[in-house]
PDB file of C-alpha atoms in Angstrom:
ATOM      1  CA  UNK A 786       0.000   0.000   0.000  1.00  0.00           C
ATOM      2  CA  UNK A 787       1.283   3.463  -0.871  1.00  0.00           C
ATOM      3  CA  UNK A 788       0.060   5.012   2.352  1.00  0.00           C
ATOM      4  CA  UNK A 789      -1.711   8.344   2.630  1.00  0.00           C
ATOM      5  CA  UNK A 790      -0.854  10.513  -0.353  1.00  0.00           C
ATOM      6  CA  UNK A 791      -0.823  14.295  -0.179  1.00  0.00           C
ATOM      7  CA  UNK A 792      -0.290  16.822  -2.919  1.00  0.00           C
ATOM      8  CA  UNK A 793       1.358  19.135  -3.462  1.00  0.00           C
ATOM      9  CA  UNK A 794       4.274  18.563  -1.083  1.00  0.00           C
ATOM     10  CA  UNK A 795       5.203  22.228  -1.184  1.00  0.00           C
ATOM     11  CA  UNK A 796       3.106  25.238  -2.094  1.00  0.00           C
ATOM     12  CA  UNK A 797       4.195  28.844  -2.245  1.00  0.00           C
ATOM     13  CA  UNK A 798       1.517  31.387  -2.999  1.00  0.00           C
ATOM     14  CA  UNK A 799       0.734  35.025  -2.545  1.00  0.00           C
ATOM     15  CA  UNK A 800      -1.703  36.471  -0.064  1.00  0.00           C
ATOM     16  CA  UNK A 801      -5.239  36.481  -1.401  1.00  0.00           C
ATOM     17  CA  UNK A 802      -4.814  33.489  -3.658  1.00  0.00           C
ATOM     18  CA  UNK A 803      -6.852  30.316  -3.372  1.00  0.00           C
ATOM     19  CA  UNK A 804      -5.003  27.231  -2.176  1.00  0.00           C
ATOM     20  CA  UNK A 805      -6.225  23.653  -2.524  1.00  0.00           C
ATOM     21  CA  UNK A 806      -4.561  20.795  -0.702  1.00  0.00           C
ATOM     22  CA  UNK A 807      -5.335  17.214  -1.662  1.00  0.00           C
ATOM     23  CA  UNK A 808      -5.338  13.930   0.180  1.00  0.00           C
ATOM     24  CA  UNK A 809      -5.884  10.321  -0.860  1.00  0.00           C
ATOM     25  CA  UNK A 810      -6.789   7.938   1.935  1.00  0.00           C
ATOM     26  CA  UNK A 811      -5.436   4.460   2.396  1.00  0.00           C
ATOM     27  CA  UNK A 812      -7.752   1.972   0.691  1.00  0.00           C
ATOM     28  CA  UNK A 813     -10.330   0.630   3.128  1.00  0.00           C
ATOM     29  CA  UNK A 814      -9.971   3.455   5.622  1.00  0.00           C
ATOM     30  CA  UNK A 815     -13.116   5.424   6.360  1.00  0.00           C
ATOM     31  CA  UNK A 816     -11.984   8.181   8.710  1.00  0.00           C
ATOM     32  CA  UNK A 817     -10.107  11.224   7.476  1.00  0.00           C
ATOM     33  CA  UNK A 818      -8.394  13.910   9.536  1.00  0.00           C
ATOM     34  CA  UNK A 819      -6.856  17.239   8.545  1.00  0.00           C
ATOM     35  CA  UNK A 820      -4.202  18.720  10.866  1.00  0.00           C
ATOM     36  CA  UNK A 821      -2.101  21.847  10.812  1.00  0.00           C
ATOM     37  CA  UNK A 822       1.351  22.050  12.418  1.00  0.00           C
ATOM     38  CA  UNK A 823       3.218  25.222  13.309  1.00  0.00           C
ATOM     39  CA  UNK A 824       6.016  26.008  15.710  1.00  0.00           C
ATOM     40  CA  UNK A 825       3.784  28.333  17.702  1.00  0.00           C
ATOM     41  CA  UNK A 826       0.668  26.190  18.053  1.00  0.00           C
ATOM     42  CA  UNK A 827       1.963  22.667  17.530  1.00  0.00           C
ATOM     43  CA  UNK A 828      -0.340  20.090  15.953  1.00  0.00           C
ATOM     44  CA  UNK A 829      -3.954  21.204  15.594  1.00  0.00           C
ATOM     45  CA  UNK A 830      -6.895  19.126  14.386  1.00  0.00           C
ATOM     46  CA  UNK A 831      -8.829  21.150  11.841  1.00  0.00           C
ATOM     47  CA  UNK A 832     -11.610  18.775  10.846  1.00  0.00           C
ATOM     48  CA  UNK A 833     -12.371  15.098  10.627  1.00  0.00           C
ATOM     49  CA  UNK A 834     -14.732  12.951   8.582  1.00  0.00           C
ATOM     50  CA  UNK A 835     -16.200   9.550   9.168  1.00  0.00           C
ATOM     51  CA  UNK A 836     -17.688   7.758   6.153  1.00  0.00           C
ATOM     52  CA  UNK A 837     -17.496  10.991   4.126  1.00  0.00           C
ATOM     53  CA  UNK A 838     -19.494  12.938   6.728  1.00  0.00           C
ATOM     54  CA  UNK A 839     -17.854  15.815   8.635  1.00  0.00           C
ATOM     55  CA  UNK A 840     -18.008  14.930  12.334  1.00  0.00           C
ATOM     56  CA  UNK A 841     -16.171  17.814  13.967  1.00  0.00           C
ATOM     57  CA  UNK A 842     -15.057  20.996  12.216  1.00  0.00           C
ATOM     58  CA  UNK A 843     -14.572  23.036  15.373  1.00  0.00           C
ATOM     59  CA  UNK A 844     -10.867  23.339  14.647  1.00  0.00           C
ATOM     60  CA  UNK A 845     -11.339  25.087  11.314  1.00  0.00           C
ATOM     61  CA  UNK A 846      -9.918  28.566  11.963  1.00  0.00           C
ATOM     62  CA  UNK A 847     -12.438  30.596  10.025  1.00  0.00           C
ATOM     63  CA  UNK A 848     -14.728  30.642   7.039  1.00  0.00           C
ATOM     64  CA  UNK A 849     -11.775  30.964   4.693  1.00  0.00           C
ATOM     65  CA  UNK A 850     -11.117  27.276   5.316  1.00  0.00           C
ATOM     66  CA  UNK A 851     -13.304  24.541   3.871  1.00  0.00           C
ATOM     67  CA  UNK A 852     -12.890  20.783   3.483  1.00  0.00           C
ATOM     68  CA  UNK A 853     -14.712  18.223   1.413  1.00  0.00           C
ATOM     69  CA  UNK A 854     -14.785  14.505   0.774  1.00  0.00           C
ATOM     70  CA  UNK A 855     -16.275  14.089  -2.689  1.00  0.00           C
ATOM     71  CA  UNK A 856     -15.786  10.328  -2.420  1.00  0.00           C
ATOM     72  CA  UNK A 857     -14.623   7.735   0.065  1.00  0.00           C
ATOM     73  CA  UNK A 858     -10.975   7.894  -0.907  1.00  0.00           C
ATOM     74  CA  UNK A 859     -10.261  11.558  -1.537  1.00  0.00           C
ATOM     75  CA  UNK A 860     -10.421  14.857   0.320  1.00  0.00           C
ATOM     76  CA  UNK A 861      -9.557  18.483  -0.303  1.00  0.00           C
ATOM     77  CA  UNK A 862      -8.779  21.337   2.060  1.00  0.00           C
ATOM     78  CA  UNK A 863      -9.276  24.754   0.526  1.00  0.00           C
ATOM     79  CA  UNK A 864      -8.175  28.147   1.797  1.00  0.00           C
ATOM     80  CA  UNK A 865      -9.721  31.130   0.084  1.00  0.00           C
ATOM     81  CA  UNK A 866      -8.362  33.771   0.348  1.00  0.00           C
ATOM     82  CA  UNK A 867      -5.050  32.716   1.834  1.00  0.00           C
ATOM     83  CA  UNK A 868      -3.155  34.853   4.353  1.00  0.00           C
ATOM     84  CA  UNK A 869       0.461  34.772   5.575  1.00  0.00           C
ATOM     85  CA  UNK A 870      -0.655  33.414   8.968  1.00  0.00           C
ATOM     86  CA  UNK A 871      -1.917  30.296   7.177  1.00  0.00           C
ATOM     87  CA  UNK A 872       1.681  29.289   6.503  1.00  0.00           C
ATOM     88  CA  UNK A 873       2.160  25.884   8.109  1.00  0.00           C
ATOM     89  CA  UNK A 874       2.542  22.207   7.359  1.00  0.00           C
ATOM     90  CA  UNK A 875      -0.819  20.594   6.685  1.00  0.00           C
ATOM     91  CA  UNK A 876      -1.180  16.884   7.354  1.00  0.00           C
ATOM     92  CA  UNK A 877      -3.861  14.495   6.308  1.00  0.00           C
ATOM     93  CA  UNK A 878      -4.353  11.227   8.208  1.00  0.00           C
ATOM     94  CA  UNK A 879      -6.669   8.272   7.758  1.00  0.00           C
ATOM     95  CA  UNK A 880      -7.734   5.355   9.875  1.00  0.00           C
ATOM     96  CA  UNK A 881     -10.126   2.444   9.761  1.00  0.00           C
ATOM     97  CA  UNK A 882     -12.948   2.580  12.275  1.00  0.00           C
ATOM     98  CA  UNK A 883     -14.358  -0.866  11.791  1.00  0.00           C
ATOM     99  CA  UNK A 884     -14.090  -2.898  14.968  1.00  0.00           C
ATOM    100  CA  UNK A 885     -13.803   0.093  17.253  1.00  0.00           C
ATOM    101  CA  UNK A 886     -12.474   3.585  17.560  1.00  0.00           C
ATOM    102  CA  UNK A 887      -9.059   2.690  18.893  1.00  0.00           C
ATOM    103  CA  UNK A 888      -7.318   2.309  15.581  1.00  0.00           C
ATOM    104  CA  UNK A 889      -4.236   4.384  14.991  1.00  0.00           C
ATOM    105  CA  UNK A 890      -4.108   7.124  12.394  1.00  0.00           C
ATOM    106  CA  UNK A 891      -1.795   6.928   9.412  1.00  0.00           C
ATOM    107  CA  UNK A 892      -0.315  10.267   8.432  1.00  0.00           C
ATOM    108  CA  UNK A 893       0.640  11.537   5.028  1.00  0.00           C
ATOM    109  CA  UNK A 894       3.948  13.323   4.381  1.00  0.00           C
ATOM    110  CA  UNK A 895       2.341  16.747   4.669  1.00  0.00           C
ATOM    111  CA  UNK A 896       2.059  19.838   2.499  1.00  0.00           C
ATOM    112  CA  UNK A 897       4.289  22.742   3.445  1.00  0.00           C
ATOM    113  CA  UNK A 898       2.350  25.911   2.655  1.00  0.00           C
ATOM    114  CA  UNK A 899       4.000  29.304   2.472  1.00  0.00           C
ATOM    115  CA  UNK A 900       1.818  32.351   1.916  1.00  0.00           C
ATOM    116  CA  UNK A 901       3.802  35.453   1.039  1.00  0.00           C
TER     117      UNK A 901
ATOM    118  CA  UNK B 987     -12.595  17.854  27.638  1.00  0.00           C
ATOM    119  CA  UNK B 988      -9.641  15.592  27.077  1.00  0.00           C
ATOM    120  CA  UNK B 989      -6.042  16.782  27.222  1.00  0.00           C
ATOM    121  CA  UNK B 990      -2.461  15.576  27.125  1.00  0.00           C
ATOM    122  CA  UNK B 991       0.561  17.062  28.852  1.00  0.00           C
ATOM    123  CA  UNK B 992       4.133  16.445  27.807  1.00  0.00           C
ATOM    124  CA  UNK B 993       6.053  18.370  30.448  1.00  0.00           C
ATOM    125  CA  UNK B 994       9.449  18.291  28.746  1.00  0.00           C
ATOM    126  CA  UNK B 995      10.094  20.194  25.543  1.00  0.00           C
ATOM    127  CA  UNK B 996      13.334  18.308  25.072  1.00  0.00           C
ATOM    128  CA  UNK B 997      14.995  15.207  26.498  1.00  0.00           C
ATOM    129  CA  UNK B 998      18.710  14.627  26.075  1.00  0.00           C
ATOM    130  CA  UNK B 999      20.253  11.195  26.517  1.00  0.00           C
ATOM    131  CA  UNK B1000      23.488   9.490  25.577  1.00  0.00           C
ATOM    132  CA  UNK B1001      23.422   6.581  23.184  1.00  0.00           C
ATOM    133  CA  UNK B1002      23.135   3.292  25.040  1.00  0.00           C
ATOM    134  CA  UNK B1003      21.418   4.830  28.036  1.00  0.00           C
ATOM    135  CA  UNK B1004      17.756   4.264  28.866  1.00  0.00           C
ATOM    136  CA  UNK B1005      15.311   6.968  27.849  1.00  0.00           C
ATOM    137  CA  UNK B1006      11.955   8.109  29.178  1.00  0.00           C
ATOM    138  CA  UNK B1007       9.588  10.591  27.562  1.00  0.00           C
ATOM    139  CA  UNK B1008       6.809  11.624  29.900  1.00  0.00           C
ATOM    140  CA  UNK B1009       3.090  11.925  29.197  1.00  0.00           C
ATOM    141  CA  UNK B1010       0.084  12.512  31.423  1.00  0.00           C
ATOM    142  CA  UNK B1011      -3.495  12.695  30.266  1.00  0.00           C
ATOM    143  CA  UNK B1012      -6.962  13.772  31.272  1.00  0.00           C
ATOM    144  CA  UNK B1013     -10.086  12.146  29.825  1.00  0.00           C
ATOM    145  CA  UNK B1014     -13.565  11.162  30.912  1.00  0.00           C
ATOM    146  CA  UNK B1015     -13.770   7.422  31.370  1.00  0.00           C
ATOM    147  CA  UNK B1016     -11.248   4.944  30.082  1.00  0.00           C
ATOM    148  CA  UNK B1017      -8.618   6.150  27.646  1.00  0.00           C
ATOM    149  CA  UNK B1018      -7.118   4.967  24.436  1.00  0.00           C
ATOM    150  CA  UNK B1019      -3.488   6.152  24.477  1.00  0.00           C
ATOM    151  CA  UNK B1020      -1.016   6.455  21.622  1.00  0.00           C
ATOM    152  CA  UNK B1021       2.579   7.421  20.932  1.00  0.00           C
ATOM    153  CA  UNK B1022       3.717   8.768  17.583  1.00  0.00           C
ATOM    154  CA  UNK B1023       7.152   9.791  16.312  1.00  0.00           C
ATOM    155  CA  UNK B1024       7.943  12.491  13.767  1.00  0.00           C
ATOM    156  CA  UNK B1025      11.238  12.651  11.912  1.00  0.00           C
ATOM    157  CA  UNK B1026      12.293  15.883  10.182  1.00  0.00           C
ATOM    158  CA  UNK B1027      10.133  16.807   7.204  1.00  0.00           C
ATOM    159  CA  UNK B1028       7.973  13.729   7.653  1.00  0.00           C
ATOM    160  CA  UNK B1029       4.478  12.943   8.865  1.00  0.00           C
ATOM    161  CA  UNK B1030       3.796  11.323  12.212  1.00  0.00           C
ATOM    162  CA  UNK B1031       4.391   7.590  12.478  1.00  0.00           C
ATOM    163  CA  UNK B1032       2.539   5.332  14.902  1.00  0.00           C
ATOM    164  CA  UNK B1033       4.724   3.702  17.574  1.00  0.00           C
ATOM    165  CA  UNK B1034       2.370   1.973  19.986  1.00  0.00           C
ATOM    166  CA  UNK B1035      -1.003   2.156  21.707  1.00  0.00           C
ATOM    167  CA  UNK B1036      -2.779   1.149  24.885  1.00  0.00           C
ATOM    168  CA  UNK B1037      -6.346  -0.045  24.563  1.00  0.00           C
ATOM    169  CA  UNK B1038      -6.924  -2.423  27.457  1.00  0.00           C
ATOM    170  CA  UNK B1039      -5.251  -5.301  29.265  1.00  0.00           C
ATOM    171  CA  UNK B1040      -1.551  -5.414  30.097  1.00  0.00           C
ATOM    172  CA  UNK B1041      -0.321  -2.049  31.314  1.00  0.00           C
ATOM    173  CA  UNK B1042       3.045  -2.496  29.582  1.00  0.00           C
ATOM    174  CA  UNK B1043       2.721  -2.032  25.853  1.00  0.00           C
ATOM    175  CA  UNK B1044       5.496  -2.877  23.409  1.00  0.00           C
ATOM    176  CA  UNK B1045       5.805  -1.130  20.085  1.00  0.00           C
ATOM    177  CA  UNK B1046       8.039  -0.438  17.123  1.00  0.00           C
ATOM    178  CA  UNK B1047      11.811   0.085  17.220  1.00  0.00           C
ATOM    179  CA  UNK B1048      12.163  -1.337  20.747  1.00  0.00           C
ATOM    180  CA  UNK B1049       9.962   1.268  22.399  1.00  0.00           C
ATOM    181  CA  UNK B1050       7.520   0.470  25.160  1.00  0.00           C
ATOM    182  CA  UNK B1051       5.123   2.441  27.315  1.00  0.00           C
ATOM    183  CA  UNK B1052       3.533   1.838  30.680  1.00  0.00           C
ATOM    184  CA  UNK B1053      -0.058   2.780  31.378  1.00  0.00           C
ATOM    185  CA  UNK B1054      -0.575   3.931  34.973  1.00  0.00           C
ATOM    186  CA  UNK B1055      -4.214   4.643  35.688  1.00  0.00           C
ATOM    187  CA  UNK B1056      -3.729   6.035  39.196  1.00  0.00           C
ATOM    188  CA  UNK B1057      -1.165   8.538  37.955  1.00  0.00           C
ATOM    189  CA  UNK B1058      -2.933   9.083  34.617  1.00  0.00           C
ATOM    190  CA  UNK B1059       0.391   8.597  32.873  1.00  0.00           C
ATOM    191  CA  UNK B1060       1.644   6.831  29.779  1.00  0.00           C
ATOM    192  CA  UNK B1061       5.412   7.339  29.686  1.00  0.00           C
ATOM    193  CA  UNK B1062       7.401   6.159  26.691  1.00  0.00           C
ATOM    194  CA  UNK B1063      10.561   4.176  27.400  1.00  0.00           C
ATOM    195  CA  UNK B1064      13.409   2.426  25.690  1.00  0.00           C
ATOM    196  CA  UNK B1065      16.128   0.443  27.490  1.00  0.00           C
ATOM    197  CA  UNK B1066      18.975   1.569  25.222  1.00  0.00           C
ATOM    198  CA  UNK B1067      18.738   4.724  23.102  1.00  0.00           C
ATOM    199  CA  UNK B1068      20.132   5.047  19.591  1.00  0.00           C
ATOM    200  CA  UNK B1069      21.225   8.206  17.797  1.00  0.00           C
ATOM    201  CA  UNK B1070      18.621   7.333  15.160  1.00  0.00           C
ATOM    202  CA  UNK B1071      15.886   7.668  17.824  1.00  0.00           C
ATOM    203  CA  UNK B1072      16.406  11.426  17.760  1.00  0.00           C
ATOM    204  CA  UNK B1073      13.053  12.869  16.682  1.00  0.00           C
ATOM    205  CA  UNK B1074       9.898  14.580  17.926  1.00  0.00           C
ATOM    206  CA  UNK B1075       7.590  12.378  19.982  1.00  0.00           C
ATOM    207  CA  UNK B1076       3.871  12.949  20.490  1.00  0.00           C
ATOM    208  CA  UNK B1077       1.554  11.403  23.040  1.00  0.00           C
ATOM    209  CA  UNK B1078      -2.173  11.322  22.221  1.00  0.00           C
ATOM    210  CA  UNK B1079      -5.414  10.332  23.947  1.00  0.00           C
ATOM    211  CA  UNK B1080      -8.922   9.494  22.884  1.00  0.00           C
ATOM    212  CA  UNK B1081     -11.852   8.724  25.160  1.00  0.00           C
ATOM    213  CA  UNK B1082     -13.210   5.177  25.038  1.00  0.00           C
ATOM    214  CA  UNK B1083     -16.775   6.210  24.342  1.00  0.00           C
ATOM    215  CA  UNK B1084     -17.672   3.673  21.689  1.00  0.00           C
ATOM    216  CA  UNK B1085     -18.277   6.408  19.163  1.00  0.00           C
ATOM    217  CA  UNK B1086     -16.096   8.349  16.809  1.00  0.00           C
ATOM    218  CA  UNK B1087     -14.117  10.926  18.752  1.00  0.00           C
ATOM    219  CA  UNK B1088     -11.105  12.990  18.025  1.00  0.00           C
ATOM    220  CA  UNK B1089      -7.567  12.223  19.078  1.00  0.00           C
ATOM    221  CA  UNK B1090      -5.960  14.924  21.221  1.00  0.00           C
ATOM    222  CA  UNK B1091      -2.191  15.309  20.856  1.00  0.00           C
ATOM    223  CA  UNK B1092       0.337  16.713  23.279  1.00  0.00           C
ATOM    224  CA  UNK B1093       2.728  19.474  22.310  1.00  0.00           C
ATOM    225  CA  UNK B1094       5.535  17.052  21.566  1.00  0.00           C
ATOM    226  CA  UNK B1095       8.906  16.272  23.154  1.00  0.00           C
ATOM    227  CA  UNK B1096      12.086  16.493  21.174  1.00  0.00           C
ATOM    228  CA  UNK B1097      14.429  13.600  21.922  1.00  0.00           C
ATOM    229  CA  UNK B1098      18.107  14.196  21.281  1.00  0.00           C
ATOM    230  CA  UNK B1099      20.391  11.171  21.516  1.00  0.00           C
ATOM    231  CA  UNK B1100      24.100  11.876  21.376  1.00  0.00           C
ATOM    232  CA  UNK B1101      27.165   9.681  21.030  1.00  0.00           C
TER     233      UNK B1101
END
């Protein structure tokens, strides 16, 4: 298995531009998590889905951020318009939930976003 | 609300010596506890987890962790550290509620192993 796939790995954009981050889950996994990591705030959960349904989006910073799961294996995180304070590493993680909710999450390699 | 505390920002240890990375948690009911490791420019990798049963959990790369319910702790240990163990370590907790719930991570502890 290729693991969780994220694209792009690096993104440099200018303030005000739209940014779309992509994530492909591990086959058979049905929970999807988006995290943001910065030096100042550490690792923050932004939103998570179970079976394509958003369960908790309380970590989404503001309306500029939106996330979707158009199908069971793919998700996007969009920032529109982007701001310099959005610069961070964004991770996607997936896990199976069958059998219980104690399964570990599998993280992708992350997307390093720089907003100038 | 659930929370995790990793009281040490950094732990320094010489290669060959035992290492301990501390973690305490707060959660309603019984916890599911996890340790993850992050190498530079990489995503987090799962090391081990406690669900139920034996309080001593063994994981990848020779790491182990001991669940202590009375002290609400889940410290990560390794008998003999390697330079290649140098990385950022995260403890995480989820409540055992039987429903989907989010995983709460600690702030991370940087482990530095020197020759």
